[in-house]
PDB file of C-alpha atoms in Angstrom:
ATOM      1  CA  UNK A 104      82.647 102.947  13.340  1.00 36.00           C
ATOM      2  CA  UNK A 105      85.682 100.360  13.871  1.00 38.00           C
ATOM      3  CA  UNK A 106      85.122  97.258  13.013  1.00 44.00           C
ATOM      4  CA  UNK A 107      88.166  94.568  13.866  1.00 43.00           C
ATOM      5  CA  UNK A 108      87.813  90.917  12.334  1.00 62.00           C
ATOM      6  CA  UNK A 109      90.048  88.354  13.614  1.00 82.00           C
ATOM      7  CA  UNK A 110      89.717  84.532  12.194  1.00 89.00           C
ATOM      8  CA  UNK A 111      90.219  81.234  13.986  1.00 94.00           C
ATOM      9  CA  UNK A 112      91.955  79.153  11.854  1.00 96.00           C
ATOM     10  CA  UNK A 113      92.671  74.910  11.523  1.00 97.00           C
ATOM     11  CA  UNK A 114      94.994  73.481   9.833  1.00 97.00           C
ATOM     12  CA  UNK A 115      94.689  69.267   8.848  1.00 97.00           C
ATOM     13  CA  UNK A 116      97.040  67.875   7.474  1.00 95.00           C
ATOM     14  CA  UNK A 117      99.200  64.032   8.208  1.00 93.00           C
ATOM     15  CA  UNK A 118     102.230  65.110   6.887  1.00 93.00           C
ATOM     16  CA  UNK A 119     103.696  67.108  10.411  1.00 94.00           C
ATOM     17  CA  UNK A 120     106.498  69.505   8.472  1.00 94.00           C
ATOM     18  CA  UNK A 121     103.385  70.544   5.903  1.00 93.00           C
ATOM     19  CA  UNK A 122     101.573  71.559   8.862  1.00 95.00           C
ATOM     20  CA  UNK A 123     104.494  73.611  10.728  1.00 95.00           C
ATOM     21  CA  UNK A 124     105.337  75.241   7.745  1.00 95.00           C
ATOM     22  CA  UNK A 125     101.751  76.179   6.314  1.00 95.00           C
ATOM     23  CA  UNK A 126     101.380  77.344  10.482  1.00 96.00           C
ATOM     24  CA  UNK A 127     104.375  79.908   9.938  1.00 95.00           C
ATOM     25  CA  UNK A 128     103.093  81.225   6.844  1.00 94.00           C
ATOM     26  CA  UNK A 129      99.664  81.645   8.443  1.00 95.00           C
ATOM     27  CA  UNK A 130     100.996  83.372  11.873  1.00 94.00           C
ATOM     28  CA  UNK A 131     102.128  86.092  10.044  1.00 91.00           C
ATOM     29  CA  UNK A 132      98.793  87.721   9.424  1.00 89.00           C
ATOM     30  CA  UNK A 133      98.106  89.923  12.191  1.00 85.00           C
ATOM     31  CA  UNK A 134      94.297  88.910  11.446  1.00 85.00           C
ATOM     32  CA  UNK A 135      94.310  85.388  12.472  1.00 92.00           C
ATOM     33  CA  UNK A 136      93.663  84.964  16.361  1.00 92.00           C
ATOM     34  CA  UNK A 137      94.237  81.550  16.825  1.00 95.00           C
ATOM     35  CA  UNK A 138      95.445  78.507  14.840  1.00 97.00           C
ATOM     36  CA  UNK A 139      94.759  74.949  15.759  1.00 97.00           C
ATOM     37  CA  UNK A 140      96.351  71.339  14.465  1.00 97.00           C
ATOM     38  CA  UNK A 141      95.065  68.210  13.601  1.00 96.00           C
ATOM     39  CA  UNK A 142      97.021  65.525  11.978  1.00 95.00           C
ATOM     40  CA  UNK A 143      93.495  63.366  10.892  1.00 95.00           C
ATOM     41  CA  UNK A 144      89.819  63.901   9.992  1.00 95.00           C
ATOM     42  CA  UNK A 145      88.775  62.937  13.411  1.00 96.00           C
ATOM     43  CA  UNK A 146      91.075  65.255  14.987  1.00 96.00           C
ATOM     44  CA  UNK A 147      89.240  67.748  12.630  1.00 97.00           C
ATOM     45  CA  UNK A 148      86.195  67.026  13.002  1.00 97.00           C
ATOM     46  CA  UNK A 149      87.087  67.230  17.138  1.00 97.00           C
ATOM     47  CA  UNK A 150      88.678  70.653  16.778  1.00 97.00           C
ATOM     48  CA  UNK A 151      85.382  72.141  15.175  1.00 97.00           C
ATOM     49  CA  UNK A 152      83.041  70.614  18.165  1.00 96.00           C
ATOM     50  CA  UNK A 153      85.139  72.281  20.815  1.00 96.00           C
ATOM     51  CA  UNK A 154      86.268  75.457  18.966  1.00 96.00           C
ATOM     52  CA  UNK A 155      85.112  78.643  16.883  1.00 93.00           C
ATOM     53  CA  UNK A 156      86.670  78.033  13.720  1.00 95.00           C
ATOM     54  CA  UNK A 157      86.298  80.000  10.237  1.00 92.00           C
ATOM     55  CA  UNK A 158      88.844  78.622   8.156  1.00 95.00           C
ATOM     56  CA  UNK A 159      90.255  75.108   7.768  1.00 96.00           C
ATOM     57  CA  UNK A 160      93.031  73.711   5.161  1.00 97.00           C
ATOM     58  CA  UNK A 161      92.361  70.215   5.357  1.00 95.00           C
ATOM     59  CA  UNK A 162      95.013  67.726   3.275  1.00 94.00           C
ATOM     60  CA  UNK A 163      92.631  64.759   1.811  1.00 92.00           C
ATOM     61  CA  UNK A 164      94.401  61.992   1.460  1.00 89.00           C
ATOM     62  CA  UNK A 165      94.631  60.907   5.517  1.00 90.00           C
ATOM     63  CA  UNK A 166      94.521  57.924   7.781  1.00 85.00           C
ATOM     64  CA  UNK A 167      91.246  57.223   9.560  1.00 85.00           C
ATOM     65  CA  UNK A 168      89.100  59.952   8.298  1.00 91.00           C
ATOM     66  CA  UNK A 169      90.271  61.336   4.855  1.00 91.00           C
ATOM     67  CA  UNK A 170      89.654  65.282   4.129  1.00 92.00           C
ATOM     68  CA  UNK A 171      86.942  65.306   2.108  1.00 93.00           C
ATOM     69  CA  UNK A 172      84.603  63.428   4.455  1.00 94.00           C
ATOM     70  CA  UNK A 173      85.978  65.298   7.526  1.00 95.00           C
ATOM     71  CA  UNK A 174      85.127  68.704   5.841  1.00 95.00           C
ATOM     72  CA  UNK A 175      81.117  67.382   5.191  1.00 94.00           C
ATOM     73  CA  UNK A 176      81.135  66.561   9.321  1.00 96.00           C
ATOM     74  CA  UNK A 177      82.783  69.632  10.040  1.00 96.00           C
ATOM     75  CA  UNK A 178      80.169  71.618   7.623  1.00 94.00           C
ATOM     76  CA  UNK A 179      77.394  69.644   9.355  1.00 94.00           C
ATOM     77  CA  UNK A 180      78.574  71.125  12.647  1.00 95.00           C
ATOM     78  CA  UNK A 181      78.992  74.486  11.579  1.00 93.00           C
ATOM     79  CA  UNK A 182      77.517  75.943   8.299  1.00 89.00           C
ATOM     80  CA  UNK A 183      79.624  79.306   8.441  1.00 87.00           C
ATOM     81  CA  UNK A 184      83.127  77.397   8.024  1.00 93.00           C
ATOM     82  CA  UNK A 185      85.088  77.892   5.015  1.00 93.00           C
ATOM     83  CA  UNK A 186      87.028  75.038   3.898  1.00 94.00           C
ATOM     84  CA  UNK A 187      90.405  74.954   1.692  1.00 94.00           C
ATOM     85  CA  UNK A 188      91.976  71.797   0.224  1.00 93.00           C
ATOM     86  CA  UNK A 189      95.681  71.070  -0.176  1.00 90.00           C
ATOM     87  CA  UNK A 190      96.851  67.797  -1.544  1.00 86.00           C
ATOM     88  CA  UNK A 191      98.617  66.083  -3.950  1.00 85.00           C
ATOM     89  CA  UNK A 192      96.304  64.977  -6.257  1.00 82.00           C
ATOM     90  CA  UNK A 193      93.723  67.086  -8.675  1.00 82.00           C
ATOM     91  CA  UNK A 194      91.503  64.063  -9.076  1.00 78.00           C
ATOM     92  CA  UNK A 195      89.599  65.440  -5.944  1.00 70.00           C
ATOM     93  CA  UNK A 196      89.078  68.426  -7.462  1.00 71.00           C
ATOM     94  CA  UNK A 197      85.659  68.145  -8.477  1.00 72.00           C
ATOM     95  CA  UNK A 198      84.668  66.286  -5.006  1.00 71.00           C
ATOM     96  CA  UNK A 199      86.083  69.238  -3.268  1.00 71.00           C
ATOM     97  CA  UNK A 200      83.679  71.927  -5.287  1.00 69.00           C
ATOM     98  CA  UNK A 201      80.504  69.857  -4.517  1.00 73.00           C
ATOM     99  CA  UNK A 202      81.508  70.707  -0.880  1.00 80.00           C
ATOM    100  CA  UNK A 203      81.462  74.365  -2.307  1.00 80.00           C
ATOM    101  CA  UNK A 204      85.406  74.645  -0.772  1.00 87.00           C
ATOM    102  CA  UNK A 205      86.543  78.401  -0.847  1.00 87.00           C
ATOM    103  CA  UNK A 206      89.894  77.085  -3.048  1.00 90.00           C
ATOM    104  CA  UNK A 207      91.676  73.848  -3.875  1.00 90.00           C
ATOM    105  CA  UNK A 208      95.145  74.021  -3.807  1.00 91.00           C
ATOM    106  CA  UNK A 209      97.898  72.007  -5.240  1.00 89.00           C
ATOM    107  CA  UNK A 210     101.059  70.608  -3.608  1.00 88.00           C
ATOM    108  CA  UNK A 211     103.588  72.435  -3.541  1.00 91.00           C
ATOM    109  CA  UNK A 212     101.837  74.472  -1.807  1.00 92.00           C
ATOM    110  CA  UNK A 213     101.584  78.026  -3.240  1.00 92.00           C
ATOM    111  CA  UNK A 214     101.721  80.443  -0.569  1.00 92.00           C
ATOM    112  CA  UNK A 215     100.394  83.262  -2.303  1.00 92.00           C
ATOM    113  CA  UNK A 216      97.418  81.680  -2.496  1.00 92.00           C
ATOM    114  CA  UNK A 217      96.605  80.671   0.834  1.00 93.00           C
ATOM    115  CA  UNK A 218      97.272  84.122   1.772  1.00 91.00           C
ATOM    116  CA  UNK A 219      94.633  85.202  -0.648  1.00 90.00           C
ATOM    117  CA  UNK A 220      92.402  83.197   1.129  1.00 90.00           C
ATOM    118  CA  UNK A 221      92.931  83.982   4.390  1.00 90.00           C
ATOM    119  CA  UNK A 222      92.390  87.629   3.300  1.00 87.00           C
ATOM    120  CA  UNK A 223      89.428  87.126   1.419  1.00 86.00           C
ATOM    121  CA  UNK A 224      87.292  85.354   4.168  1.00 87.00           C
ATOM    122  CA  UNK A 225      88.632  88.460   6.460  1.00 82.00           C
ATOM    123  CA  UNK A 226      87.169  90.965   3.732  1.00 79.00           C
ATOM    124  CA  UNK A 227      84.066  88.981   3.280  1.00 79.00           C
ATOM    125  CA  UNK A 228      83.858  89.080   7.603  1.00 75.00           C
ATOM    126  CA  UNK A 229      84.639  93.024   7.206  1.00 69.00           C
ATOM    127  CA  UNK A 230      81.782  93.432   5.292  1.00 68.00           C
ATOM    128  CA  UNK A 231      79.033  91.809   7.088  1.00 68.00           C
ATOM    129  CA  UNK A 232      79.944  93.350   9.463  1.00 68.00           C
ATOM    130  CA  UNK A 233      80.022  96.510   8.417  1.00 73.00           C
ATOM    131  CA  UNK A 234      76.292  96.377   7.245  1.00 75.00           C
ATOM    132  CA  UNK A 235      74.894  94.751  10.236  1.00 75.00           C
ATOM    133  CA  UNK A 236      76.854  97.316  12.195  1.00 78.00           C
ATOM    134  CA  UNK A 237      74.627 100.072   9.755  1.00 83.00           C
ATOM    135  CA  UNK A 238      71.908  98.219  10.962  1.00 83.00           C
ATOM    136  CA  UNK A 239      72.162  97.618  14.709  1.00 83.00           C
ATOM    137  CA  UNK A 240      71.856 101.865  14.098  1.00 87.00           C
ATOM    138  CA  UNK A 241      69.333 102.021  12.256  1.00 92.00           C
ATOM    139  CA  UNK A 242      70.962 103.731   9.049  1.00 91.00           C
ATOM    140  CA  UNK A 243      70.509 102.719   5.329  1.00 92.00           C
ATOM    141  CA  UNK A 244      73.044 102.643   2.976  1.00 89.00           C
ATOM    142  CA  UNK A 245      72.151 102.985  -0.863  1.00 90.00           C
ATOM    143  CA  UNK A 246      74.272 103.550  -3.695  1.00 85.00           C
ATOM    144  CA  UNK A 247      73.073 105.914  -6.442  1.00 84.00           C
ATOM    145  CA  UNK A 248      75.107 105.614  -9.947  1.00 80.00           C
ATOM    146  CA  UNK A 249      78.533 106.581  -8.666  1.00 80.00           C
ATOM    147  CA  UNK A 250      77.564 107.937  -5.184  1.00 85.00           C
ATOM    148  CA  UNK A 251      76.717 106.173  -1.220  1.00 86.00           C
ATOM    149  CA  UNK A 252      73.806 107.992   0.883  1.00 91.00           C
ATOM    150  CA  UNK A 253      73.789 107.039   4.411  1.00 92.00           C
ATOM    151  CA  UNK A 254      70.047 107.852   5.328  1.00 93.00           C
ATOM    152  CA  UNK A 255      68.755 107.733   8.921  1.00 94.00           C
ATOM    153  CA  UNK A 256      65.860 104.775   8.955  1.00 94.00           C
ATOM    154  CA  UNK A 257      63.638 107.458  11.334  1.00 94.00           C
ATOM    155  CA  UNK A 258      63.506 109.965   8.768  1.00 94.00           C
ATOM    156  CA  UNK A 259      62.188 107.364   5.915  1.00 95.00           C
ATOM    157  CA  UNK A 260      58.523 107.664   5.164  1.00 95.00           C
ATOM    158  CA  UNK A 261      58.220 105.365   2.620  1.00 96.00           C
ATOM    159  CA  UNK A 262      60.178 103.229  -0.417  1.00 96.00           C
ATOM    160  CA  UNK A 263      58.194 103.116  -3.568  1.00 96.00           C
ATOM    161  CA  UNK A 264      58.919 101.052  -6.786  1.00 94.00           C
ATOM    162  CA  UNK A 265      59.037 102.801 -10.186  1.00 92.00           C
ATOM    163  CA  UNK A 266      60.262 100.588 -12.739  1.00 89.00           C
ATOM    164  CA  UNK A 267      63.798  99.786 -12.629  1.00 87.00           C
ATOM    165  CA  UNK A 268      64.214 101.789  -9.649  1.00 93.00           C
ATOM    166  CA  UNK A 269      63.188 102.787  -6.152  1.00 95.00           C
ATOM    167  CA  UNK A 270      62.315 106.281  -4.807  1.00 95.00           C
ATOM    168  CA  UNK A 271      62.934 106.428  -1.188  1.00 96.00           C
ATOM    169  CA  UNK A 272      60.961 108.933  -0.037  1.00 95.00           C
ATOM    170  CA  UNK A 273      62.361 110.734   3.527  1.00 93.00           C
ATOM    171  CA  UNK A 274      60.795 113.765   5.370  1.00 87.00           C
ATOM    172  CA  UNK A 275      62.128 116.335   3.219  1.00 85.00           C
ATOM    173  CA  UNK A 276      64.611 114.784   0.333  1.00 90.00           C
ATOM    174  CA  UNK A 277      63.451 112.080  -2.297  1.00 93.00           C
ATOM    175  CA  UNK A 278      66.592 109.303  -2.848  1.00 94.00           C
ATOM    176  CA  UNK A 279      67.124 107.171  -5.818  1.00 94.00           C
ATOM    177  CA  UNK A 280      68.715 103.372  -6.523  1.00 93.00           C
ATOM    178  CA  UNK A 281      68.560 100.185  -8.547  1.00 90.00           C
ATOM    179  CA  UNK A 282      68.279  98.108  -5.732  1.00 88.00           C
ATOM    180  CA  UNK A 283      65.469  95.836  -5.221  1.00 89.00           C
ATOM    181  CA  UNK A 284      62.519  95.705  -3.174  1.00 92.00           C
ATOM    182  CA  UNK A 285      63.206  92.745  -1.932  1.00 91.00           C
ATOM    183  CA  UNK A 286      66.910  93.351  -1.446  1.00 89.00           C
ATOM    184  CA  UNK A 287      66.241  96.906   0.032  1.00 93.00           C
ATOM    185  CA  UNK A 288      63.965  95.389   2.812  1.00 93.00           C
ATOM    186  CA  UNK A 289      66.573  93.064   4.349  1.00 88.00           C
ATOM    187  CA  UNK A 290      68.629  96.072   5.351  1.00 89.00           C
ATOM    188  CA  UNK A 291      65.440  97.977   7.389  1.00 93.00           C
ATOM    189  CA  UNK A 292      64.545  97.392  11.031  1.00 93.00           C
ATOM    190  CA  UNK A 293      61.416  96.017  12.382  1.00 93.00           C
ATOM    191  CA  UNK A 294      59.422  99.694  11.881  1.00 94.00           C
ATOM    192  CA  UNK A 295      59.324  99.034   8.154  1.00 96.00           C
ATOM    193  CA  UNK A 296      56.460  96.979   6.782  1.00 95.00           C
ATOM    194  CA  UNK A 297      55.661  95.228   3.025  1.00 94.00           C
ATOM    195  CA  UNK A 298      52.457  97.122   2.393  1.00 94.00           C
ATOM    196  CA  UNK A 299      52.256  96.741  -1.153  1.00 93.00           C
ATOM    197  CA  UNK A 300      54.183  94.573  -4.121  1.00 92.00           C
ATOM    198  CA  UNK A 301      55.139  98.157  -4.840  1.00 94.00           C
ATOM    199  CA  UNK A 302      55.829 100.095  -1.112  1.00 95.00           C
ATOM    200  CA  UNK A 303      57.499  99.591   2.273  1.00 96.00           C
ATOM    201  CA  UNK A 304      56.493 101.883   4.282  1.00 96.00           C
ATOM    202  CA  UNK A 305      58.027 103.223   7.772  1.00 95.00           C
ATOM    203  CA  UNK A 306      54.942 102.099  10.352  1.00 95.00           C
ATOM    204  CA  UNK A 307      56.486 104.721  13.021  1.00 94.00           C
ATOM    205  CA  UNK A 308      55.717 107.836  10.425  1.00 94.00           C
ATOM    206  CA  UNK A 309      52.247 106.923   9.744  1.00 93.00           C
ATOM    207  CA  UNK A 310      49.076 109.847  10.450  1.00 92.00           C
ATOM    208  CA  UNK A 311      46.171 108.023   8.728  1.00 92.00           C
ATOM    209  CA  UNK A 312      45.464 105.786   6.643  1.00 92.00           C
ATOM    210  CA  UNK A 313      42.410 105.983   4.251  1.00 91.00           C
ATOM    211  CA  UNK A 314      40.094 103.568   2.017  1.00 91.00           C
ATOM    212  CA  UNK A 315      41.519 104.090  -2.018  1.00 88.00           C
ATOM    213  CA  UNK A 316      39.330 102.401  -4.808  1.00 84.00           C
ATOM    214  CA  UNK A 317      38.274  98.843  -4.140  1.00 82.00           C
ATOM    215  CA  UNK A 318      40.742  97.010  -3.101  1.00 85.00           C
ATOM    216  CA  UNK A 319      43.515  99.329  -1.489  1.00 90.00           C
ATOM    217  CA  UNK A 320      43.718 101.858   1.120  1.00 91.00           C
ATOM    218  CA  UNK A 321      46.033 104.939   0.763  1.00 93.00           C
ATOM    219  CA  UNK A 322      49.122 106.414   3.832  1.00 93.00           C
ATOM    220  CA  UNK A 323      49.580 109.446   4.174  1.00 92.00           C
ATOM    221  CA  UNK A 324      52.663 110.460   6.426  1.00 92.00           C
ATOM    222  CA  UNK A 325      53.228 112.782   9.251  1.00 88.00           C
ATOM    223  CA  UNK A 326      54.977 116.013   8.204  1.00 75.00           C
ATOM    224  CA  UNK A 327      54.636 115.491   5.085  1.00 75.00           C
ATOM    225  CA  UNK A 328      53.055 117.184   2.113  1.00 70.00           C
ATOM    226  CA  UNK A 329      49.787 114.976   1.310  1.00 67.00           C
ATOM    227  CA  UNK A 330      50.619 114.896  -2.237  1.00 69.00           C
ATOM    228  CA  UNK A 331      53.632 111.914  -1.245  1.00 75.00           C
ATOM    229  CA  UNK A 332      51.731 108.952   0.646  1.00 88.00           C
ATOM    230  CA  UNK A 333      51.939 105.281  -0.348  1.00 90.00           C
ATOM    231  CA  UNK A 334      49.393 102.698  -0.650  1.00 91.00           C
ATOM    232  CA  UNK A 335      48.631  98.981   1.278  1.00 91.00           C
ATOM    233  CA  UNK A 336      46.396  96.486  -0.137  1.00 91.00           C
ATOM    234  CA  UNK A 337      43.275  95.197   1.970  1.00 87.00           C
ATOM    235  CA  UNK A 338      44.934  91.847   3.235  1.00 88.00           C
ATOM    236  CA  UNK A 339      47.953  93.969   4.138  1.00 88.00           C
ATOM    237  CA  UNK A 340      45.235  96.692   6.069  1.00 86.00           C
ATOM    238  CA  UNK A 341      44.005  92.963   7.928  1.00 83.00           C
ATOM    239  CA  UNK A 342      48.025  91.749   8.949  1.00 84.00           C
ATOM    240  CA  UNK A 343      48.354  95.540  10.594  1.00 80.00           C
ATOM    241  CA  UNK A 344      44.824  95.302  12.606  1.00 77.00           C
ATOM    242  CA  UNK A 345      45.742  91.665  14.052  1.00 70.00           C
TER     243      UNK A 345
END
């Protein structure tokens, strides 16, 4: 599974000799695809209509369109983008965290810094990735104390709560983690279903379900021994029939 991330980055700023050298530093990572300029918030604000951008370094203090108000456009355009500042002056500081800005850096500019940026939206990118990638083939990753399983969804009958952890019961192993339901059932595919407050349960490796008690009917599980089954609540039983 290779997964290659390259970032589009912008770089705003009025003073030109900031920008070229702030560009050199940045075209050094092999990671970063493309850079683009803009010497205003407009310009900014321009270069995020018209391109895919992740990353922009915006300067604040500009003619026609100062930083700050550029970056809430450019976040109005395009939710994903991570903004840095770089200016002069720390009073902005706190104006630049309401925008939720990935850093605020100080001129001089330290280098180091925007480095650790740049590398730190890339590891952030590697890792979505990664788990969607898990997904798109269908295989769950859990961690269990110290150890990762890597369990093929198709062979997962059912994921059961029991206190502080979840069981996730397969066709011939039982799994353990402190993940959460909730958590746990953003990372299945569309075969897995919310049956109970307590159970997801794989609707592909169902043989029968039966009424249990009053108010909830029990699963029991193809290939499986008929002691392990789950159970689903009535109004659940009514979502599956429509």
């Amino acid at each position: 599974m290779v997964l290659l991330t390259m970032i589009n980055v912008l770089i705003c700023d009025d003073d030109l000799y900031t920008s070229k050298v702030l560009k050199k530093v940045i075209e050094e990572n092999d990671e970063v695809k493309e850079i683009y300029l803009a010497e205003n918030g407009e310009e900014a604000v321009d270069a995020v209509k018209n391109n895919d951008i992740d990353l922009a370094f915006m300067d604040i203090d500009m003619p026609k369109l100062d930083g700050l108000e550029a970056a809430k456009m450019m976040i109005s355009l395009d939710s994903d983008l991570k903004v840095v500042f770089i200016t002069a002056f720390p009073e902005y500081a706190c104006d630049s965290y309401d925008l939720r800005a990935l850093d605020y850096i100080l001129k001089p500019i330290d280098f180091h810094r925007v480095n650790e940026n740049i590398e730190r939206l890339i590891q952030q990118s590697h890792g979505e990735k990664f788990h969607d990638s898990l997904k798109e083939n269908n295989i769950l990753m859990i961690k269990d104390k110290q150890e990762y399983y890597f369990i093929k969804m198709e062979d997962i009958n059912y994921i059961e709560k029991q206190d502080k952890q979840l069981i996730i019961h397969t066709k011939d192993k039982e799994y353990s983690t402190r993940m959460g339901l909730n958590e746990i059932e953003e990372k299945l595919n569309q075969n897995f279903f919310r049956a109970h407050k307590s159970y997801i349960v794989n609707l592909k490796n169902i043989e029968k379900i039966e009424p249990y008690g009053d108010s909830s009917y029990i699963i029991y599980f193809e290939n499986t021994d008929k002691v392990k089954n789950a159970l689903i609540t009535k109004n659940n039983i009514h979502i599956l029939r429509e």
